[in-house]
Amino acid sequence: MILSHDDSGSGPAVLLLHSAVCDRRMWDGQWQALLDAGHRVVRCDFRGFGDTPLADGPYAAAADVLALLDHLGIDSTAVVGSSYGGRTALTVAALRPQAVTALALLGAGRPGHEPSEAVRAFGAEEEALVEADDIDGAVGLNVRTWLGPEADEETRAFVRRMQRHNFEVQWEATGGPEKEEADLARITAPTLAVAGAHDLPDYRAIAAELPALLPNARHVRHLELPWAGHLPSLERPAEVAALLTEFLRESAAGR
């Protein structure tokens, strides 16, 4: 199965991987800016998100992404990933380092990371709400947890719609993602690791520790945004679009 996706533009490719709270629409605020910067821009929905149906058995998200790149004939691409999409981006870059020209990670997860008590508590509360059929409560919990204090009501409503759709699609899930191993030392791409100052501690720690975990990357930059929560691309779309286009321009110039 090929993941549902959008593919537009020409020039150096950039692939956008969404968080598990959202779907590929979370990149609406960066889509046109990346096209205007001269990129071929691709974004996809993981299985059970957006327009991509559920799997009926185990699957590997990174393998799905690599299959999509092969389907589109993309031999090399920059990869931008948010949260779960960031963890998948790291796995893709470790599995096929020659194919990834740059990595931009926004509140990324990390293969092998052991969740903190704060993340486990969130997961337990979400599970209890879903099991009680309180989808409104579960959606509200996600919006409160993952958006920073400056996110406006329009953004919060957008995340509510995406998260509610995810719950509805995944309600009857019989398959799930396999645990994917990744040797991060194989990553060679220049990397930007972004965290939000209002995010949960796990994601701030992951961004800070990546420079030491990617010893073969050509350059690793860590940046913490003082205004951001877990989803900066939604909280300040234009600012993140400018950050990404500048990073991709600098990365291309350094090759």
C-alpha angles and dihedrals in degrees: 000000000000116000117247107259151160121232123185142151133025136256128058110002125242121188120204119207118193133220123254090251092060143024134232091296089075087083095059090109094056101034100088095039091056091047090049089051089061102261134137099233124205127179128175143186117239117228111292093019132098110331098344113100125230122271117244092216142011119317140171118238095205091050089052090053093049090049089053092051090050090048090053093045093241111153096175134018145159111245126214116190135182120203106307087015089054092053089049090048090055090050092049091050091050094047096046108017094165090061098055116078097178139359126214112184122190114192088333128190117223132222108253096017113145109221120241124238088261092058093043090051091051091050093049093049092047092049092050092051093048092047088052089053089243097140092157088057093047092049091049091049091055093048092050094046102044106036122075125235094264096057109118126226093259090058092046090051091050092053090047090056094048095045093047090052090051091053091048093049094044096044093100097036115156097168133051143182119288120232105265120208119212132182100215090192087074092065113108103169122109106258137207113198112194127188133180118233089223095049126109113279095252094066095043089051093048092053091048095048098046096086089064093043097052101059094159097048112112092231134353121196124189119204130177118199111215094207100044137100122189098304108048094160088066097037097055106008099174093048092050091045089056091046092052097045091049093048092049091048092051092046092052091048090053096055 
